[in-house]
Amino acid sequence: MAWVCVLCAAASVYVLLGPRIPAARLAQLGTVKPEALPWADVLRWWRGRRRIEKVWRAAVIDLCDGLAAELTAGSAPEEALERATAFLDPSISHKLADIGDATDIPAELELAALTSGAEGLRLLAACWRIGVERGGSFASVADGLSSALREEETHRQQVSAQLAGARATAKLLAVLPLLGIGMAAALGARPLTFLCTTLPGLVCLLVGVTLDATGIYWTRRIATSAES
């Protein structure tokens, strides 16, 4: 029983703090609804979703850069959008490939902006309406949008880096009770018998799990609020 507790505690630490699985697997999981996944894959699905959001944000910045460059070179807006899209990440470019042929390009950009991480396309749609439909200087507007999105992404990365230590500490504190149970079992204290078969133990277990889950949720909520 002692070795089982120690192994369970070690497995919990690995799941929370261990290395992430490959990006390809995460990208596949990002298209699956979380309720359809086993509990062991929920964390992987969430990490994959976060990575996909980063890919989309980077792709939108590259799209604005390429669009501004093509417009400055004298290309028509539709042609410039098609060329700029072709140089994006393959996982993104095929999803935007048909926008340049649409009759209402701003509407298609706003539809694509509903994807998590692609919110910048909504601003690009507004710039398109100003630059193309109302005769504004589209190249300079697209270039300004690219600079603004890049500064926003840099700020987001700085905030995320500053929160990394707090998140790691919260994860470590979350698994410490499991390590404590494993150590107590190794010393012969039989903590699981107390926690699972006695009324005071059940009360302690319920209160501990509730406080632990509340702490994890609270820390994640604070970090998410700071990032947004």
PDB file of N, CA, C and O in Angstrom, residues 12-61:
ATOM      1  N   SER A  12       1.035  11.882 -10.193  1.00  0.00           N
ATOM      2  CA  SER A  12       0.326  13.160 -10.156  1.00  0.00           C
ATOM      3  C   SER A  12       1.277  14.312 -10.429  1.00  0.00           C
ATOM      4  O   SER A  12       0.957  15.247 -11.159  1.00  0.00           O
ATOM      5  N   VAL A  13       2.472  14.261  -9.854  1.00  0.00           N
ATOM      6  CA  VAL A  13       3.470  15.308 -10.099  1.00  0.00           C
ATOM      7  C   VAL A  13       3.855  15.338 -11.567  1.00  0.00           C
ATOM      8  O   VAL A  13       3.992  16.399 -12.174  1.00  0.00           O
ATOM      9  N   TYR A  14       4.019  14.158 -12.179  1.00  0.00           N
ATOM     10  CA  TYR A  14       4.402  14.117 -13.589  1.00  0.00           C
ATOM     11  C   TYR A  14       3.310  14.694 -14.479  1.00  0.00           C
ATOM     12  O   TYR A  14       3.591  15.434 -15.427  1.00  0.00           O
ATOM     13  N   VAL A  15       2.048  14.372 -14.189  1.00  0.00           N
ATOM     14  CA  VAL A  15       0.946  14.871 -15.019  1.00  0.00           C
ATOM     15  C   VAL A  15       0.860  16.378 -14.966  1.00  0.00           C
ATOM     16  O   VAL A  15       0.641  17.059 -15.972  1.00  0.00           O
ATOM     17  N   LEU A  16       1.052  16.956 -13.765  1.00  0.00           N
ATOM     18  CA  LEU A  16       0.910  18.404 -13.608  1.00  0.00           C
ATOM     19  C   LEU A  16       2.145  19.169 -14.054  1.00  0.00           C
ATOM     20  O   LEU A  16       2.043  20.263 -14.607  1.00  0.00           O
ATOM     21  N   LEU A  17       3.329  18.622 -13.798  1.00  0.00           N
ATOM     22  CA  LEU A  17       4.551  19.368 -14.051  1.00  0.00           C
ATOM     23  C   LEU A  17       5.417  18.770 -15.146  1.00  0.00           C
ATOM     24  O   LEU A  17       6.443  19.355 -15.491  1.00  0.00           O
ATOM     25  N   GLY A  18       5.023  17.664 -15.709  1.00  0.00           N
ATOM     26  CA  GLY A  18       5.844  16.990 -16.700  1.00  0.00           C
ATOM     27  C   GLY A  18       5.851  17.687 -18.037  1.00  0.00           C
ATOM     28  O   GLY A  18       5.133  18.670 -18.258  1.00  0.00           O
ATOM     29  N   PRO A  19       6.670  17.206 -18.991  1.00  0.00           N
ATOM     30  CA  PRO A  19       6.771  17.826 -20.307  1.00  0.00           C
ATOM     31  C   PRO A  19       5.494  17.686 -21.102  1.00  0.00           C
ATOM     32  O   PRO A  19       4.725  16.742 -20.921  1.00  0.00           O
ATOM     33  N   ARG A  20       5.277  18.639 -21.977  1.00  0.00           N
ATOM     34  CA  ARG A  20       4.090  18.616 -22.822  1.00  0.00           C
ATOM     35  C   ARG A  20       4.276  17.623 -23.962  1.00  0.00           C
ATOM     36  O   ARG A  20       5.380  17.372 -24.415  1.00  0.00           O
ATOM     37  N   ILE A  21       3.172  17.082 -24.460  1.00  0.00           N
ATOM     38  CA  ILE A  21       3.239  16.132 -25.559  1.00  0.00           C
ATOM     39  C   ILE A  21       3.460  16.886 -26.859  1.00  0.00           C
ATOM     40  O   ILE A  21       3.312  18.102 -26.910  1.00  0.00           O
ATOM     41  N   PRO A  22       3.820  16.194 -27.948  1.00  0.00           N
ATOM     42  CA  PRO A  22       4.158  16.870 -29.190  1.00  0.00           C
ATOM     43  C   PRO A  22       3.039  17.752 -29.711  1.00  0.00           C
ATOM     44  O   PRO A  22       1.863  17.517 -29.466  1.00  0.00           O
ATOM     45  N   ALA A  23       3.445  18.783 -30.454  1.00  0.00           N
ATOM     46  CA  ALA A  23       2.479  19.768 -30.951  1.00  0.00           C
ATOM     47  C   ALA A  23       1.458  19.150 -31.903  1.00  0.00           C
ATOM     48  O   ALA A  23       0.304  19.567 -31.925  1.00  0.00           O
ATOM     49  N   ALA A  24       1.876  18.146 -32.667  1.00  0.00           N
ATOM     50  CA  ALA A  24       0.932  17.541 -33.605  1.00  0.00           C
ATOM     51  C   ALA A  24      -0.219  16.875 -32.870  1.00  0.00           C
ATOM     52  O   ALA A  24      -1.379  17.006 -33.268  1.00  0.00           O
ATOM     53  N   ARG A  25       0.095  16.166 -31.801  1.00  0.00           N
ATOM     54  CA  ARG A  25      -0.959  15.519 -31.018  1.00  0.00           C
ATOM     55  C   ARG A  25      -1.860  16.574 -30.372  1.00  0.00           C
ATOM     56  O   ARG A  25      -3.090  16.425 -30.334  1.00  0.00           O
ATOM     57  N   LEU A  26      -1.256  17.651 -29.906  1.00  0.00           N
ATOM     58  CA  LEU A  26      -2.036  18.718 -29.281  1.00  0.00           C
ATOM     59  C   LEU A  26      -2.955  19.378 -30.294  1.00  0.00           C
ATOM     60  O   LEU A  26      -4.083  19.749 -29.977  1.00  0.00           O
ATOM     61  N   ALA A  27      -2.465  19.548 -31.504  1.00  0.00           N
ATOM     62  CA  ALA A  27      -3.304  20.168 -32.525  1.00  0.00           C
ATOM     63  C   ALA A  27      -4.523  19.306 -32.835  1.00  0.00           C
ATOM     64  O   ALA A  27      -5.618  19.812 -33.069  1.00  0.00           O
ATOM     65  N   GLN A  28      -4.327  17.988 -32.828  1.00  0.00           N
ATOM     66  CA  GLN A  28      -5.461  17.099 -33.051  1.00  0.00           C
ATOM     67  C   GLN A  28      -6.460  17.193 -31.901  1.00  0.00           C
ATOM     68  O   GLN A  28      -7.664  17.256 -32.113  1.00  0.00           O
ATOM     69  N   LEU A  29      -5.955  17.233 -30.691  1.00  0.00           N
ATOM     70  CA  LEU A  29      -6.842  17.320 -29.536  1.00  0.00           C
ATOM     71  C   LEU A  29      -7.560  18.649 -29.482  1.00  0.00           C
ATOM     72  O   LEU A  29      -8.628  18.767 -28.899  1.00  0.00           O
ATOM     73  N   GLY A  30      -6.962  19.699 -30.086  1.00  0.00           N
ATOM     74  CA  GLY A  30      -7.583  21.005 -30.050  1.00  0.00           C
ATOM     75  C   GLY A  30      -8.893  21.068 -30.799  1.00  0.00           C
ATOM     76  O   GLY A  30      -9.679  21.989 -30.587  1.00  0.00           O
ATOM     77  N   THR A  31      -9.164  20.087 -31.665  1.00  0.00           N
ATOM     78  CA  THR A  31     -10.412  20.078 -32.422  1.00  0.00           C
ATOM     79  C   THR A  31     -11.480  19.203 -31.769  1.00  0.00           C
ATOM     80  O   THR A  31     -12.560  19.065 -32.315  1.00  0.00           O
ATOM     81  N   VAL A  32     -11.156  18.619 -30.609  1.00  0.00           N
ATOM     82  CA  VAL A  32     -12.076  17.716 -29.934  1.00  0.00           C
ATOM     83  C   VAL A  32     -12.704  18.427 -28.759  1.00  0.00           C
ATOM     84  O   VAL A  32     -12.050  19.181 -28.055  1.00  0.00           O
ATOM     85  N   LYS A  33     -13.979  18.187 -28.530  1.00  0.00           N
ATOM     86  CA  LYS A  33     -14.648  18.792 -27.392  1.00  0.00           C
ATOM     87  C   LYS A  33     -14.118  18.174 -26.103  1.00  0.00           C
ATOM     88  O   LYS A  33     -13.900  16.975 -26.020  1.00  0.00           O
ATOM     89  N   PRO A  34     -13.909  19.001 -25.057  1.00  0.00           N
ATOM     90  CA  PRO A  34     -13.314  18.469 -23.836  1.00  0.00           C
ATOM     91  C   PRO A  34     -14.157  17.421 -23.157  1.00  0.00           C
ATOM     92  O   PRO A  34     -13.638  16.502 -22.530  1.00  0.00           O
ATOM     93  N   GLU A  35     -15.496  17.491 -23.277  1.00  0.00           N
ATOM     94  CA  GLU A  35     -16.322  16.504 -22.609  1.00  0.00           C
ATOM     95  C   GLU A  35     -16.198  15.132 -23.250  1.00  0.00           C
ATOM     96  O   GLU A  35     -16.611  14.136 -22.664  1.00  0.00           O
ATOM     97  N   ALA A  36     -15.639  15.057 -24.482  1.00  0.00           N
ATOM     98  CA  ALA A  36     -15.472  13.773 -25.152  1.00  0.00           C
ATOM     99  C   ALA A  36     -14.143  13.110 -24.802  1.00  0.00           C
ATOM    100  O   ALA A  36     -13.872  12.009 -25.245  1.00  0.00           O
ATOM    101  N   LEU A  37     -13.313  13.761 -23.996  1.00  0.00           N
ATOM    102  CA  LEU A  37     -11.999  13.244 -23.680  1.00  0.00           C
ATOM    103  C   LEU A  37     -11.992  12.575 -22.314  1.00  0.00           C
ATOM    104  O   LEU A  37     -12.709  12.993 -21.406  1.00  0.00           O
ATOM    105  N   PRO A  38     -11.154  11.566 -22.113  1.00  0.00           N
ATOM    106  CA  PRO A  38     -10.955  11.039 -20.771  1.00  0.00           C
ATOM    107  C   PRO A  38     -10.312  12.111 -19.894  1.00  0.00           C
ATOM    108  O   PRO A  38      -9.699  13.048 -20.393  1.00  0.00           O
ATOM    109  N   TRP A  39     -10.422  11.963 -18.603  1.00  0.00           N
ATOM    110  CA  TRP A  39      -9.851  12.956 -17.700  1.00  0.00           C
ATOM    111  C   TRP A  39      -8.353  13.109 -17.910  1.00  0.00           C
ATOM    112  O   TRP A  39      -7.810  14.205 -17.738  1.00  0.00           O
ATOM    113  N   ALA A  40      -7.665  12.031 -18.260  1.00  0.00           N
ATOM    114  CA  ALA A  40      -6.220  12.135 -18.459  1.00  0.00           C
ATOM    115  C   ALA A  40      -5.863  13.015 -19.640  1.00  0.00           C
ATOM    116  O   ALA A  40      -4.757  13.538 -19.731  1.00  0.00           O
ATOM    117  N   ASP A  41      -6.813  13.217 -20.597  1.00  0.00           N
ATOM    118  CA  ASP A  41      -6.523  14.009 -21.788  1.00  0.00           C
ATOM    119  C   ASP A  41      -7.047  15.436 -21.705  1.00  0.00           C
ATOM    120  O   ASP A  41      -6.797  16.232 -22.616  1.00  0.00           O
ATOM    121  N   VAL A  42      -7.788  15.774 -20.654  1.00  0.00           N
ATOM    122  CA  VAL A  42      -8.338  17.125 -20.567  1.00  0.00           C
ATOM    123  C   VAL A  42      -7.220  18.156 -20.489  1.00  0.00           C
ATOM    124  O   VAL A  42      -7.250  19.194 -21.165  1.00  0.00           O
ATOM    125  N   LEU A  43      -6.207  17.872 -19.657  1.00  0.00           N
ATOM    126  CA  LEU A  43      -5.088  18.801 -19.531  1.00  0.00           C
ATOM    127  C   LEU A  43      -4.339  18.929 -20.841  1.00  0.00           C
ATOM    128  O   LEU A  43      -3.937  20.020 -21.240  1.00  0.00           O
ATOM    129  N   ARG A  44      -4.181  17.810 -21.540  1.00  0.00           N
ATOM    130  CA  ARG A  44      -3.496  17.861 -22.830  1.00  0.00           C
ATOM    131  C   ARG A  44      -4.314  18.657 -23.835  1.00  0.00           C
ATOM    132  O   ARG A  44      -3.763  19.434 -24.634  1.00  0.00           O
ATOM    133  N   TRP A  45      -5.620  18.485 -23.850  1.00  0.00           N
ATOM    134  CA  TRP A  45      -6.476  19.256 -24.755  1.00  0.00           C
ATOM    135  C   TRP A  45      -6.340  20.748 -24.477  1.00  0.00           C
ATOM    136  O   TRP A  45      -6.245  21.555 -25.404  1.00  0.00           O
ATOM    137  N   TRP A  46      -6.315  21.122 -23.194  1.00  0.00           N
ATOM    138  CA  TRP A  46      -6.220  22.537 -22.847  1.00  0.00           C
ATOM    139  C   TRP A  46      -4.885  23.123 -23.289  1.00  0.00           C
ATOM    140  O   TRP A  46      -4.818  24.225 -23.839  1.00  0.00           O
ATOM    141  N   ARG A  47      -3.801  22.391 -23.077  1.00  0.00           N
ATOM    142  CA  ARG A  47      -2.492  22.872 -23.513  1.00  0.00           C
ATOM    143  C   ARG A  47      -2.442  22.990 -25.030  1.00  0.00           C
ATOM    144  O   ARG A  47      -1.861  23.933 -25.576  1.00  0.00           O
ATOM    145  N   GLY A  48      -3.038  22.015 -25.736  1.00  0.00           N
ATOM    146  CA  GLY A  48      -3.068  22.100 -27.192  1.00  0.00           C
ATOM    147  C   GLY A  48      -3.847  23.306 -27.666  1.00  0.00           C
ATOM    148  O   GLY A  48      -3.457  23.974 -28.630  1.00  0.00           O
ATOM    149  N   ARG A  49      -4.929  23.622 -26.992  1.00  0.00           N
ATOM    150  CA  ARG A  49      -5.727  24.795 -27.365  1.00  0.00           C
ATOM    151  C   ARG A  49      -4.930  26.073 -27.171  1.00  0.00           C
ATOM    152  O   ARG A  49      -4.992  26.973 -28.015  1.00  0.00           O
ATOM    153  N   ARG A  50      -4.168  26.151 -26.079  1.00  0.00           N
ATOM    154  CA  ARG A  50      -3.366  27.338 -25.839  1.00  0.00           C
ATOM    155  C   ARG A  50      -2.296  27.495 -26.923  1.00  0.00           C
ATOM    156  O   ARG A  50      -2.019  28.606 -27.374  1.00  0.00           O
ATOM    157  N   ARG A  51      -1.709  26.383 -27.351  1.00  0.00           N
ATOM    158  CA  ARG A  51      -0.690  26.458 -28.404  1.00  0.00           C
ATOM    159  C   ARG A  51      -1.296  26.877 -29.738  1.00  0.00           C
ATOM    160  O   ARG A  51      -0.712  27.652 -30.494  1.00  0.00           O
ATOM    161  N   ILE A  52      -2.482  26.367 -30.032  1.00  0.00           N
ATOM    162  CA  ILE A  52      -3.150  26.751 -31.278  1.00  0.00           C
ATOM    163  C   ILE A  52      -3.479  28.237 -31.272  1.00  0.00           C
ATOM    164  O   ILE A  52      -3.366  28.925 -32.295  1.00  0.00           O
ATOM    165  N   GLU A  53      -3.880  28.772 -30.126  1.00  0.00           N
ATOM    166  CA  GLU A  53      -4.140  30.206 -30.017  1.00  0.00           C
ATOM    167  C   GLU A  53      -2.884  31.008 -30.333  1.00  0.00           C
ATOM    168  O   GLU A  53      -2.952  32.026 -31.033  1.00  0.00           O
ATOM    169  N   LYS A  54      -1.736  30.569 -29.844  1.00  0.00           N
ATOM    170  CA  LYS A  54      -0.481  31.267 -30.131  1.00  0.00           C
ATOM    171  C   LYS A  54      -0.157  31.220 -31.622  1.00  0.00           C
ATOM    172  O   LYS A  54       0.320  32.209 -32.198  1.00  0.00           O
ATOM    173  N   VAL A  55      -0.385  30.064 -32.238  1.00  0.00           N
ATOM    174  CA  VAL A  55      -0.123  29.948 -33.685  1.00  0.00           C
ATOM    175  C   VAL A  55      -1.009  30.912 -34.464  1.00  0.00           C
ATOM    176  O   VAL A  55      -0.557  31.585 -35.403  1.00  0.00           O
ATOM    177  N   TRP A  56      -2.278  31.021 -34.082  1.00  0.00           N
ATOM    178  CA  TRP A  56      -3.185  31.925 -34.772  1.00  0.00           C
ATOM    179  C   TRP A  56      -2.772  33.385 -34.586  1.00  0.00           C
ATOM    180  O   TRP A  56      -2.805  34.183 -35.540  1.00  0.00           O
ATOM    181  N   ARG A  57      -2.385  33.770 -33.373  1.00  0.00           N
ATOM    182  CA  ARG A  57      -1.974  35.158 -33.142  1.00  0.00           C
ATOM    183  C   ARG A  57      -0.749  35.514 -33.978  1.00  0.00           C
ATOM    184  O   ARG A  57      -0.677  36.595 -34.574  1.00  0.00           O
ATOM    185  N   ALA A  58       0.215  34.592 -34.025  1.00  0.00           N
ATOM    186  CA  ALA A  58       1.401  34.834 -34.847  1.00  0.00           C
ATOM    187  C   ALA A  58       1.037  34.909 -36.327  1.00  0.00           C
ATOM    188  O   ALA A  58       1.582  35.725 -37.079  1.00  0.00           O
ATOM    189  N   ALA A  59       0.105  34.059 -36.764  1.00  0.00           N
ATOM    190  CA  ALA A  59      -0.296  34.056 -38.172  1.00  0.00           C
ATOM    191  C   ALA A  59      -0.991  35.360 -38.555  1.00  0.00           C
ATOM    192  O   ALA A  59      -0.789  35.879 -39.663  1.00  0.00           O
ATOM    193  N   VAL A  60      -1.810  35.903 -37.676  1.00  0.00           N
ATOM    194  CA  VAL A  60      -2.492  37.166 -37.975  1.00  0.00           C
ATOM    195  C   VAL A  60      -1.484  38.296 -38.120  1.00  0.00           C
ATOM    196  O   VAL A  60      -1.603  39.146 -39.017  1.00  0.00           O
ATOM    197  N   ILE A  61      -0.465  38.316 -37.264  1.00  0.00           N
ATOM    198  CA  ILE A  61       0.579  39.342 -37.377  1.00  0.00           C
ATOM    199  C   ILE A  61       1.326  39.191 -38.687  1.00  0.00           C
ATOM    200  O   ILE A  61       1.574  40.178 -39.401  1.00  0.00           O
TER     201      ILE A  61
END
